[in-house]
Amino acid sequence: MHASTMEWIGAAIFAVAILHTFSTKFFEHLAHTRPAHAGLWHLLGEVEVVFGFWAMVLMACMFAIEGSPSALRYIDGRNFTEPMFVFAIMVIAATRPVLSLASICVGLLSRLLPLPGRAGRFLVIITVVPLLGSFITEPAAMTLGALMLSAGFFSQGISVRLMYGALGTLFVNVSIGGTLTPFAAPPVLMVAAKWGWDLPFMLATFGWRSALAVVVNGGLLTVLFWRELSAMPRDDAQAADAAARIPWLITTLHLVFLAGVVMFAHHPPIFMGIFLLFMGVANAYPQHQDSRLLLREGLLVAFFLAGLVVLGGLQAWWLQPLLMSMNADAIYLGATALTAVTDNAALTYLGSLVDGLSDEFKYALVAGAVTGGGLTVIANAPNPAGMAILRKHFEDGAVHAGGLFLAALGPTVVAMIAFKVL
């Protein structure tokens, strides 16, 4: 496929943006060692800013090279529904009523497990919450899981190894845990309607494999850090007390808002209207919220995803031929690897544009896309939400991209075995 000048520039800027995501820890270090320009270094060290920043560079190049009409046509042709949805669902899911109710449910389930300390609670968070993403969507599951890990574990001074292990496993489990249904995981959503993948198909083809891999990943991580987790005191009573102080009507309203946004996830005028109504209720009852809503983090995540949409729109010229050059066996490994450097939903979307694909190819493409969804922050749309919540606990407030990759590699291999061997 012949590439235009703008497509070559877009690919180059996309590559620079990916390298930038691997360098955020370096910029955060500079912010602490070079205080004269700490603000600039902090900005460049915000992983959620990276793709939005380079998308603005791309648009500046497009305005300069192709002119205003062409640049505006391009930006108007992008679909920004996903960034808007992730922003809305992240803010609502992170409210005190929703989080307190989720914490109580996690506490009840963890008490059914005969495990000491917080090992049971950790296991439930890292397994059940990601699988819940098949019903409340992956961004909501990521937000709840990350917040509960932040409050119950990361803020308690756990080891750096456990923090990376939990982050990598959470990313992988959320990516594969949303495949029990055809509407919760972005890579599945891109192809489900066109390829006729309904709920029975997803449960029979992907669902049981996903659930098995999620449980194995969570179980292995819990065993690996058994001594540290079992030594931590239980805190179920604290979560129950916090929820008891919130009127049931307020909690119910928040759940209705959450369900409404999920139900109309593909209709921005509706779910944003629901979100604005939620903002009014939250403002009317501030005593039942934390000191602030998760607006800043949600906006940064939306900015990140919007930047990925803008940059990703110029990558089809090299990505689609690369995907289509592989057979059904090679595409699984290829999609898993490519997901690490581009959004997995973009991969499956490009595949959906091609007619006549075999059922084996379709399965391998989607399975590979969700398998690799935890290797990097850009691999899966909900990952930036989890990163925004948890990265403050790491040194210099930055997660080392290589550390995340290594932490997610083991759970990714488990997912590969579940999807390809079983």
C-alpha positions as semicolon CSV with decimal commas, in nm:
position;residue;x (nm);y (nm);z (nm)
1;M;0,000;0,000;0,000
2;H;0,141;0,338;-0,104
3;A;0,170;0,575;0,193
4;S;0,122;0,949;0,171
5;T;0,361;1,200;0,324
6;M;0,118;1,261;0,609
7;E;0,092;0,888;0,680
8;W;0,472;0,862;0,704
9;I;0,479;1,159;0,940
10;G;0,195;1,006;1,142
11;A;0,384;0,678;1,175
12;A;0,700;0,859;1,284
13;I;0,515;1,065;1,547
14;F;0,335;0,750;1,665
15;A;0,673;0,578;1,713
16;V;0,806;0,877;1,907
17;A;0,495;0,873;2,127
18;I;0,548;0,504;2,207
19;L;0,911;0,573;2,299
20;H;0,789;0,861;2,515
21;T;0,561;0,627;2,712
22;F;0,867;0,417;2,794
23;S;1,053;0,729;2,913
24;T;0,806;0,887;3,154
25;K;1,001;0,764;3,458
26;F;1,308;0,944;3,322
27;F;1,116;1,273;3,297
28;E;0,973;1,231;3,648
29;H;1,328;1,179;3,776
30;L;1,431;1,499;3,601
31;A;1,146;1,682;3,774
32;H;1,298;1,591;4,110
33;T;1,663;1,654;4,016
34;R;1,609;1,969;3,801
35;P;1,361;2,178;4,004
36;A;1,412;2,488;3,786
37;H;1,194;2,331;3,514
38;A;1,006;2,080;3,731
39;G;0,669;2,179;3,583
40;L;0,778;2,095;3,228
41;W;0,936;1,765;3,332
42;H;0,626;1,668;3,531
43;L;0,411;1,740;3,226
44;L;0,629;1,524;3,001
45;G;0,634;1,257;3,273
46;E;0,255;1,225;3,286
47;V;0,191;0,905;3,090
48;E;-0,171;1,013;3,037
49;V;-0,049;1,329;2,860
50;V;0,184;1,155;2,614
51;F;-0,049;1,059;2,330
52;G;-0,261;1,372;2,361
53;F;0,054;1,584;2,340
54;W;0,188;1,406;2,030
55;A;-0,159;1,408;1,871
56;M;-0,147;1,788;1,895
57;V;0,195;1,781;1,726
58;L;0,047;1,564;1,450
59;M;-0,245;1,801;1,399
60;A;-0,008;2,100;1,383
61;C;0,187;1,919;1,108
62;M;-0,134;1,837;0,924
63;F;-0,254;2,198;0,937
64;A;0,087;2,315;0,807
65;I;0,125;2,053;0,531
66;E;-0,227;1,976;0,408
67;G;-0,413;2,288;0,515
68;S;-0,703;2,361;0,744
69;P;-0,986;2,190;0,543
70;S;-0,802;1,857;0,525
71;A;-0,696;1,867;0,891
72;L;-1,047;1,952;1,008
73;R;-1,196;1,675;0,791
74;Y;-0,958;1,428;0,950
75;I;-1,030;1,528;1,309
76;D;-1,406;1,541;1,244
77;G;-1,385;1,187;1,106
78;R;-1,241;1,043;1,427
79;N;-1,473;0,871;1,675
80;F;-1,417;0,999;2,029
81;T;-1,698;0,800;2,194
82;E;-1,460;0,571;2,384
83;P;-1,259;0,851;2,553
84;M;-1,582;1,022;2,657
85;F;-1,729;0,696;2,789
86;V;-1,416;0,603;2,985
87;F;-1,415;0,948;3,145
88;A;-1,780;0,924;3,252
89;I;-1,765;0,566;3,378
90;M;-1,436;0,623;3,560
91;V;-1,569;0,922;3,758
92;I;-1,895;0,750;3,856
93;A;-1,733;0,416;3,945
94;A;-1,481;0,596;4,167
95;T;-1,745;0,762;4,388
96;R;-1,766;0,668;4,756
97;P;-2,113;0,501;4,736
98;V;-2,014;0,271;4,447
99;L;-1,670;0,194;4,586
100;S;-1,804;0,128;4,939
101;L;-2,067;-0,115;4,806
102;A;-1,806;-0,291;4,593
103;S;-1,574;-0,316;4,895
104;I;-1,849;-0,477;5,103
105;C;-1,916;-0,734;4,828
106;V;-1,544;-0,809;4,801
107;G;-1,526;-0,844;5,180
108;L;-1,817;-1,089;5,185
109;L;-1,660;-1,302;4,914
110;S;-1,318;-1,293;5,075
111;R;-1,464;-1,416;5,407
112;L;-1,584;-1,728;5,225
113;L;-1,222;-1,811;5,150
114;P;-1,027;-1,970;5,439
115;L;-0,724;-1,748;5,381
116;P;-0,535;-1,550;5,646
117;G;-0,473;-1,174;5,650
118;R;-0,569;-0,994;5,330
119;A;-0,479;-1,281;5,098
120;G;-0,846;-1,360;5,037
121;R;-0,939;-0,997;4,972
122;F;-0,647;-0,958;4,732
123;L;-0,743;-1,274;4,544
124;V;-1,105;-1,158;4,504
125;I;-1,002;-0,812;4,381
126;I;-0,755;-0,948;4,128
127;T;-0,995;-1,217;3,991
128;V;-1,364;-1,143;4,051
129;V;-1,349;-0,769;3,978
130;P;-1,187;-0,816;3,631
131;L;-1,450;-1,080;3,542
132;L;-1,718;-0,835;3,654
133;G;-1,592;-0,618;3,369
134;S;-1,783;-0,843;3,128
135;F;-2,103;-0,688;3,264
136;I;-2,017;-0,339;3,389
137;T;-1,755;-0,287;3,111
138;E;-1,378;-0,309;3,142
139;P;-1,315;0,060;3,228
140;A;-1,549;0,037;3,528
141;A;-1,387;-0,287;3,645
142;M;-1,041;-0,135;3,606
143;T;-1,140;0,171;3,808
144;L;-1,292;-0,032;4,091
145;G;-1,006;-0,282;4,100
146;A;-0,738;-0,012;4,097
147;L;-0,908;0,194;4,369
148;M;-0,952;-0,107;4,597
149;L;-0,590;-0,212;4,543
150;S;-0,480;0,146;4,610
151;A;-0,670;0,181;4,937
152;G;-0,625;-0,170;5,071
153;F;-0,274;-0,261;4,956
154;F;-0,063;-0,004;4,771
155;S;-0,115;0,261;5,040
156;Q;-0,012;0,015;5,311
157;G;0,355;0,008;5,218
158;I;0,366;-0,322;5,030
159;S;0,680;-0,421;4,840
160;V;0,757;-0,279;4,497
161;R;0,760;-0,631;4,353
162;L;0,405;-0,689;4,473
163;M;0,293;-0,351;4,335
164;Y;0,427;-0,433;3,990
165;G;0,290;-0,787;4,008
166;A;-0,056;-0,662;4,105
167;L;-0,055;-0,392;3,835
168;G;0,054;-0,628;3,557
169;T;-0,191;-0,900;3,661
170;L;-0,477;-0,651;3,694
171;F;-0,411;-0,519;3,343
172;V;-0,402;-0,868;3,189
173;N;-0,702;-0,997;3,384
174;V;-0,916;-0,695;3,294
175;S;-0,822;-0,732;2,927
176;I;-0,923;-1,098;2,909
177;G;-1,190;-1,081;3,181
178;G;-1,418;-0,868;2,966
179;T;-1,462;-1,137;2,699
180;L;-1,745;-1,330;2,862
181;T;-1,991;-1,101;2,681
182;P;-1,983;-0,933;2,338
183;F;-2,022;-0,575;2,461
184;A;-1,771;-0,511;2,740
185;A;-1,423;-0,553;2,587
186;P;-1,339;-0,289;2,319
187;P;-1,157;-0,538;2,088
188;V;-1,458;-0,772;2,095
189;L;-1,707;-0,490;2,053
190;M;-1,536;-0,383;1,731
191;V;-1,617;-0,713;1,559
192;A;-1,906;-0,875;1,748
193;A;-2,194;-0,731;1,543
194;K;-2,030;-0,783;1,202
195;W;-1,914;-1,136;1,274
196;G;-2,231;-1,241;1,459
197;W;-2,065;-1,311;1,793
198;D;-2,346;-1,324;2,050
199;L;-2,348;-1,406;2,423
200;P;-2,366;-1,788;2,387
201;F;-2,077;-1,779;2,136
202;M;-1,861;-1,564;2,364
203;L;-1,925;-1,781;2,670
204;A;-1,855;-2,104;2,481
205;T;-1,552;-1,979;2,286
206;F;-1,381;-1,715;2,499
207;G;-1,563;-1,700;2,834
208;W;-1,456;-2,019;3,009
209;R;-1,098;-1,982;2,887
210;S;-1,087;-1,623;3,010
211;A;-1,232;-1,714;3,351
212;L;-0,983;-1,998;3,391
213;A;-0,685;-1,778;3,301
214;V;-0,802;-1,497;3,533
215;V;-0,835;-1,737;3,828
216;V;-0,499;-1,901;3,758
217;N;-0,326;-1,562;3,728
218;G;-0,477;-1,435;4,051
219;G;-0,405;-1,759;4,233
220;L;-0,041;-1,774;4,123
221;L;0,021;-1,412;4,223
222;T;-0,140;-1,469;4,563
223;V;0,073;-1,778;4,624
224;L;0,387;-1,598;4,508
225;F;0,333;-1,319;4,763
226;W;0,158;-1,535;5,022
227;R;0,378;-1,440;5,315
228;E;0,335;-1,066;5,258
229;L;-0,039;-1,079;5,197
230;S;-0,122;-1,316;5,482
231;A;0,067;-1,095;5,728
232;M;-0,154;-0,793;5,654
233;P;-0,449;-0,736;5,894
234;R;-0,803;-0,769;5,763
235;D;-1,000;-0,445;5,709
236;D;-1,350;-0,560;5,614
237;A;-1,515;-0,382;5,908
238;Q;-1,381;-0,044;5,798
239;A;-1,540;-0,080;5,453
240;A;-1,871;-0,189;5,606
241;D;-1,877;0,108;5,843
242;A;-1,810;0,351;5,555
243;A;-2,094;0,206;5,349
244;A;-2,335;0,205;5,640
245;R;-2,306;0,583;5,670
246;I;-2,429;0,632;5,311
247;P;-2,810;0,631;5,267
248;W;-2,937;0,346;5,053
249;L;-3,114;0,592;4,821
250;I;-2,786;0,769;4,740
251;T;-2,614;0,438;4,666
252;T;-2,906;0,325;4,450
253;L;-2,897;0,651;4,254
254;H;-2,527;0,607;4,185
255;L;-2,584;0,251;4,065
256;V;-2,863;0,373;3,836
257;F;-2,629;0,636;3,690
258;L;-2,358;0,372;3,643
259;A;-2,601;0,132;3,473
260;G;-2,736;0,409;3,251
261;V;-2,392;0,506;3,126
262;V;-2,310;0,140;3,056
263;M;-2,642;0,080;2,879
264;F;-2,595;0,378;2,645
265;A;-2,217;0,343;2,609
266;H;-2,236;0,398;2,231
267;H;-2,458;0,704;2,244
268;P;-2,255;1,001;2,375
269;P;-2,544;1,251;2,390
270;I;-2,734;1,016;2,622
271;F;-2,457;0,892;2,849
272;M;-2,305;1,238;2,883
273;G;-2,650;1,370;2,976
274;I;-2,672;1,100;3,244
275;F;-2,323;1,195;3,360
276;L;-2,417;1,563;3,395
277;L;-2,723;1,464;3,598
278;F;-2,495;1,254;3,818
279;M;-2,269;1,558;3,867
280;G;-2,570;1,755;3,989
281;V;-2,662;1,486;4,243
282;A;-2,300;1,450;4,360
283;N;-2,276;1,826;4,408
284;A;-2,606;1,830;4,602
285;Y;-2,481;1,565;4,847
286;P;-2,108;1,633;4,890
287;Q;-2,109;1,473;5,236
288;H;-2,145;1,133;5,071
289;Q;-1,847;1,182;4,840
290;D;-1,474;1,193;4,901
291;S;-1,298;1,530;4,914
292;R;-1,307;1,544;4,535
293;L;-1,437;1,342;4,243
294;L;-1,188;1,171;4,013
295;L;-1,232;1,443;3,749
296;R;-0,865;1,528;3,694
297;E;-0,763;1,165;3,652
298;G;-1,063;1,095;3,430
299;L;-0,987;1,392;3,204
300;L;-0,622;1,289;3,173
301;V;-0,724;0,936;3,074
302;A;-0,973;1,073;2,820
303;F;-0,699;1,300;2,680
304;F;-0,468;0,998;2,648
305;L;-0,730;0,788;2,465
306;A;-0,833;1,077;2,241
307;G;-0,469;1,120;2,142
308;L;-0,449;0,750;2,064
309;V;-0,758;0,782;1,842
310;V;-0,601;1,071;1,651
311;L;-0,260;0,908;1,609
312;G;-0,404;0,564;1,541
313;G;-0,610;0,689;1,248
314;L;-0,296;0,720;1,034
315;Q;-0,151;0,376;1,109
316;A;-0,381;0,158;0,899
317;W;-0,155;0,185;0,589
318;W;0,115;-0,035;0,749
319;L;-0,078;-0,215;1,021
320;Q;-0,355;-0,372;0,815
321;P;-0,126;-0,524;0,546
322;L;0,096;-0,659;0,824
323;L;-0,198;-0,829;0,991
324;M;-0,339;-0,967;0,668
325;S;-0,001;-1,112;0,567
326;M;-0,021;-1,362;0,854
327;N;-0,204;-1,694;0,858
328;A;-0,439;-1,805;1,133
329;D;-0,155;-1,957;1,337
330;A;0,081;-1,662;1,309
331;I;-0,185;-1,395;1,366
332;Y;-0,232;-1,497;1,730
333;L;0,130;-1,428;1,821
334;G;0,139;-1,130;1,586
335;A;-0,169;-0,969;1,738
336;T;-0,039;-1,029;2,091
337;A;0,291;-0,859;2,004
338;L;0,135;-0,570;1,809
339;T;-0,111;-0,501;2,088
340;A;0,184;-0,398;2,306
341;V;0,256;-0,103;2,075
342;T;-0,096;-0,009;1,967
343;D;-0,449;-0,022;2,104
344;N;-0,594;-0,374;2,077
345;A;-0,932;-0,244;1,962
346;A;-0,761;-0,081;1,663
347;L;-0,620;-0,420;1,560
348;T;-0,954;-0,598;1,563
349;Y;-1,124;-0,305;1,392
350;L;-0,878;-0,329;1,102
351;G;-0,946;-0,700;1,081
352;S;-1,321;-0,640;1,067
353;L;-1,275;-0,436;0,749
354;V;-1,155;-0,745;0,559
355;D;-1,415;-0,981;0,412
356;G;-1,376;-1,355;0,377
357;L;-1,168;-1,423;0,688
358;S;-1,184;-1,778;0,824
359;D;-1,335;-1,846;1,165
360;E;-0,992;-1,959;1,285
361;F;-0,837;-1,629;1,177
362;K;-1,110;-1,426;1,346
363;Y;-1,070;-1,614;1,673
364;A;-0,690;-1,589;1,666
365;L;-0,698;-1,214;1,594
366;V;-0,930;-1,129;1,883
367;A;-0,771;-1,378;2,123
368;G;-0,428;-1,234;2,051
369;A;-0,553;-0,878;2,089
370;V;-0,700;-0,938;2,436
371;T;-0,410;-1,159;2,546
372;G;-0,156;-0,880;2,493
373;G;-0,379;-0,615;2,651
374;G;-0,179;-0,589;2,972
375;L;0,176;-0,560;2,841
376;T;0,182;-0,180;2,813
377;V;-0,032;0,113;2,917
378;I;-0,146;0,171;2,558
379;A;-0,238;-0,190;2,487
380;N;-0,595;-0,171;2,622
381;A;-0,822;0,131;2,664
382;P;-0,888;0,083;3,041
383;N;-0,515;0,060;3,126
384;P;-0,459;0,438;3,152
385;A;-0,740;0,452;3,410
386;G;-0,565;0,199;3,630
387;M;-0,232;0,371;3,576
388;A;-0,375;0,712;3,673
389;I;-0,501;0,572;4,003
390;L;-0,204;0,356;4,104
391;R;0,110;0,523;3,973
392;K;0,126;0,772;4,264
393;H;0,239;0,483;4,486
394;F;0,551;0,416;4,278
395;E;0,885;0,595;4,310
396;D;0,871;0,945;4,158
397;G;0,504;0,879;4,080
398;A;0,594;0,689;3,763
399;V;0,563;0,325;3,657
400;H;0,863;0,186;3,471
401;A;0,737;0,056;3,135
402;G;0,988;-0,231;3,139
403;G;0,878;-0,328;3,489
404;L;0,513;-0,334;3,383
405;F;0,597;-0,543;3,077
406;L;0,787;-0,801;3,282
407;A;0,516;-0,810;3,549
408;A;0,247;-0,871;3,286
409;L;0,450;-1,127;3,091
410;G;0,370;-1,423;3,319
411;P;-0,008;-1,362;3,325
412;T;0,007;-1,305;2,948
413;V;0,168;-1,647;2,896
414;V;-0,108;-1,805;3,108
415;A;-0,368;-1,634;2,887
416;M;-0,187;-1,753;2,573
417;I;-0,203;-2,111;2,695
418;A;-0,571;-2,079;2,784
419;F;-0,670;-1,933;2,446
420;K;-0,439;-2,131;2,217
421;V;-0,372;-2,466;2,382
422;L;-0,696;-2,550;2,566
